[in-house]
């Protein structure tokens, strides 16, 4: 069945819209943890947590890619950017600070020994 050009155009626009930034999830909820990507806020059990820009970026990246293991090098490239030339231990320090700030109620941030880190499903 051939498409009418207007209908084809409409379908293409719908696919583009669904892939655009406007259609992205603005909140990530994992048990007591809630990340508001638009407002750049993190709450645990309804209480706000103050995170640095990099801590927020790391947490939101891991939560958006739940269940997947990332090496320190991958996290540096994807969260800090390819131009970052610091030590891979920077990731360890940020993970430690995240664990301290989020508290024991958020224990999904898992170390995969010899590999890196992942965010477990709640």
mmCIF file of C-alpha atoms in Angstrom:
data_model
loop_
_atom_site.group_PDB
_atom_site.id
_atom_site.type_symbol
_atom_site.label_atom_id
_atom_site.label_comp_id
_atom_site.label_asym_id
_atom_site.label_seq_id
_atom_site.Cartn_x
_atom_site.Cartn_y
_atom_site.Cartn_z
ATOM 1 C CA UNK A 1 0.000 0.000 0.000
ATOM 2 C CA UNK A 2 1.677 3.236 -1.090
ATOM 3 C CA UNK A 3 1.928 6.123 1.361
ATOM 4 C CA UNK A 4 0.580 9.572 0.745
ATOM 5 C CA UNK A 5 3.501 12.055 1.067
ATOM 6 C CA UNK A 6 1.763 13.987 3.863
ATOM 7 C CA UNK A 7 1.187 10.787 5.841
ATOM 8 C CA UNK A 8 4.790 9.670 5.348
ATOM 9 C CA UNK A 9 6.021 13.084 6.491
ATOM 10 C CA UNK A 10 3.767 12.879 9.545
ATOM 11 C CA UNK A 11 5.113 9.434 10.479
ATOM 12 C CA UNK A 12 8.705 10.581 10.119
ATOM 13 C CA UNK A 13 8.042 13.609 12.342
ATOM 14 C CA UNK A 14 6.445 11.378 14.990
ATOM 15 C CA UNK A 15 9.515 9.114 15.062
ATOM 16 C CA UNK A 16 11.830 12.134 15.269
ATOM 17 C CA UNK A 17 9.767 13.596 18.114
ATOM 18 C CA UNK A 18 9.872 10.341 20.088
ATOM 19 C CA UNK A 19 13.679 10.314 19.830
ATOM 20 C CA UNK A 20 14.150 13.967 20.695
ATOM 21 C CA UNK A 21 15.226 15.445 24.025
ATOM 22 C CA UNK A 22 11.652 16.559 24.658
ATOM 23 C CA UNK A 23 10.488 12.966 24.918
ATOM 24 C CA UNK A 24 13.217 11.876 27.336
ATOM 25 C CA UNK A 25 12.315 10.826 30.814
ATOM 26 C CA UNK A 26 12.573 13.768 33.199
ATOM 27 C CA UNK A 27 12.397 11.797 36.457
ATOM 28 C CA UNK A 28 14.058 8.581 37.455
ATOM 29 C CA UNK A 29 12.585 6.798 40.471
ATOM 30 C CA UNK A 30 14.326 3.853 42.109
ATOM 31 C CA UNK A 31 12.797 2.935 45.437
ATOM 32 C CA UNK A 32 13.445 5.845 47.846
ATOM 33 C CA UNK A 33 15.700 7.599 45.297
ATOM 34 C CA UNK A 34 14.195 10.172 42.925
ATOM 35 C CA UNK A 35 16.267 12.073 40.354
ATOM 36 C CA UNK A 36 14.673 15.064 38.661
ATOM 37 C CA UNK A 37 16.768 15.589 35.532
ATOM 38 C CA UNK A 38 15.043 18.825 34.519
ATOM 39 C CA UNK A 39 15.403 20.494 37.933
ATOM 40 C CA UNK A 40 18.805 18.886 38.619
ATOM 41 C CA UNK A 41 17.598 17.654 42.046
ATOM 42 C CA UNK A 42 18.001 14.410 43.953
ATOM 43 C CA UNK A 43 15.779 13.317 46.824
ATOM 44 C CA UNK A 44 15.930 10.281 49.089
ATOM 45 C CA UNK A 45 12.705 9.491 50.943
ATOM 46 C CA UNK A 46 11.474 12.962 49.995
ATOM 47 C CA UNK A 47 14.509 14.741 51.489
ATOM 48 C CA UNK A 48 16.734 16.750 49.176
ATOM 49 C CA UNK A 49 20.398 15.768 48.798
ATOM 50 C CA UNK A 50 23.022 18.263 47.695
ATOM 51 C CA UNK A 51 25.258 16.784 44.993
ATOM 52 C CA UNK A 52 28.036 18.339 42.962
ATOM 53 C CA UNK A 53 27.603 18.588 39.204
ATOM 54 C CA UNK A 54 29.795 15.521 38.590
ATOM 55 C CA UNK A 55 28.111 13.463 41.319
ATOM 56 C CA UNK A 56 24.728 14.263 39.780
ATOM 57 C CA UNK A 57 25.984 13.405 36.286
ATOM 58 C CA UNK A 58 27.461 10.093 37.467
ATOM 59 C CA UNK A 59 24.356 9.105 39.425
ATOM 60 C CA UNK A 60 21.949 9.968 36.622
ATOM 61 C CA UNK A 61 24.115 8.162 34.033
ATOM 62 C CA UNK A 62 24.249 4.975 36.101
ATOM 63 C CA UNK A 63 20.510 5.125 36.840
ATOM 64 C CA UNK A 64 19.683 5.618 33.162
ATOM 65 C CA UNK A 65 21.796 2.536 32.380
ATOM 66 C CA UNK A 66 20.653 0.284 35.242
ATOM 67 C CA UNK A 67 22.007 -3.236 35.326
ATOM 68 C CA UNK A 68 24.913 -2.498 32.987
ATOM 69 C CA UNK A 69 28.490 -2.611 34.266
ATOM 70 C CA UNK A 70 30.820 0.241 33.303
ATOM 71 C CA UNK A 71 34.570 0.302 33.796
ATOM 72 C CA UNK A 72 36.195 3.329 35.363
ATOM 73 C CA UNK A 73 37.586 4.321 31.962
ATOM 74 C CA UNK A 74 34.111 4.098 30.349
ATOM 75 C CA UNK A 75 32.615 6.233 33.107
ATOM 76 C CA UNK A 76 35.362 8.824 32.730
ATOM 77 C CA UNK A 77 34.733 9.019 28.975
ATOM 78 C CA UNK A 78 30.943 9.129 29.197
ATOM 79 C CA UNK A 79 30.445 11.272 32.301
ATOM 80 C CA UNK A 80 33.565 13.429 32.502
ATOM 81 C CA UNK A 81 34.174 13.555 28.735
ATOM 82 C CA UNK A 82 36.932 12.350 26.443
ATOM 83 C CA UNK A 83 39.098 15.377 27.260
ATOM 84 C CA UNK A 84 39.497 14.402 30.931
ATOM 85 C CA UNK A 85 43.064 13.334 31.712
ATOM 86 C CA UNK A 86 42.876 12.653 35.442
ATOM 87 C CA UNK A 87 43.221 9.373 37.285
ATOM 88 C CA UNK A 88 40.605 6.641 36.974
ATOM 89 C CA UNK A 89 40.450 6.700 40.785
ATOM 90 C CA UNK A 90 38.433 9.901 40.421
ATOM 91 C CA UNK A 91 35.451 7.628 39.771
ATOM 92 C CA UNK A 92 36.076 5.751 43.035
ATOM 93 C CA UNK A 93 36.132 9.000 44.994
ATOM 94 C CA UNK A 94 32.862 10.198 43.444
ATOM 95 C CA UNK A 95 31.179 6.831 44.070
ATOM 96 C CA UNK A 96 32.304 6.930 47.714
ATOM 97 C CA UNK A 97 30.909 10.451 48.116
ATOM 98 C CA UNK A 98 27.633 9.439 46.460
ATOM 99 C CA UNK A 99 27.253 6.524 48.855
ATOM 100 C CA UNK A 100 27.870 8.831 51.830
ATOM 101 C CA UNK A 101 25.412 11.476 50.627
ATOM 102 C CA UNK A 102 22.650 9.064 49.603
ATOM 103 C CA UNK A 103 22.891 7.015 52.782
ATOM 104 C CA UNK A 104 22.160 3.355 53.491
ATOM 105 C CA UNK A 105 18.624 3.448 52.060
ATOM 106 C CA UNK A 106 20.093 3.659 48.556
ATOM 107 C CA UNK A 107 22.322 0.601 48.295
ATOM 108 C CA UNK A 108 21.886 -0.108 44.581
ATOM 109 C CA UNK A 109 25.261 1.342 43.565
ATOM 110 C CA UNK A 110 27.343 -1.803 43.312
ATOM 111 C CA UNK A 111 31.075 -2.314 42.867
ATOM 112 C CA UNK A 112 31.867 -5.101 40.408
ATOM 113 C CA UNK A 113 35.276 -6.219 41.595
ATOM 114 C CA UNK A 114 37.987 -5.907 38.970
ATOM 115 C CA UNK A 115 35.593 -4.331 36.457
ATOM 116 C CA UNK A 116 33.867 -1.154 37.624
ATOM 117 C CA UNK A 117 30.430 -0.083 38.809
ATOM 118 C CA UNK A 118 26.771 -0.654 38.080
ATOM 119 C CA UNK A 119 23.417 0.479 39.396
ATOM 120 C CA UNK A 120 21.335 -2.540 40.377
ATOM 121 C CA UNK A 121 17.609 -2.693 39.797
ATOM 122 C CA UNK A 122 15.747 -1.937 43.054
#
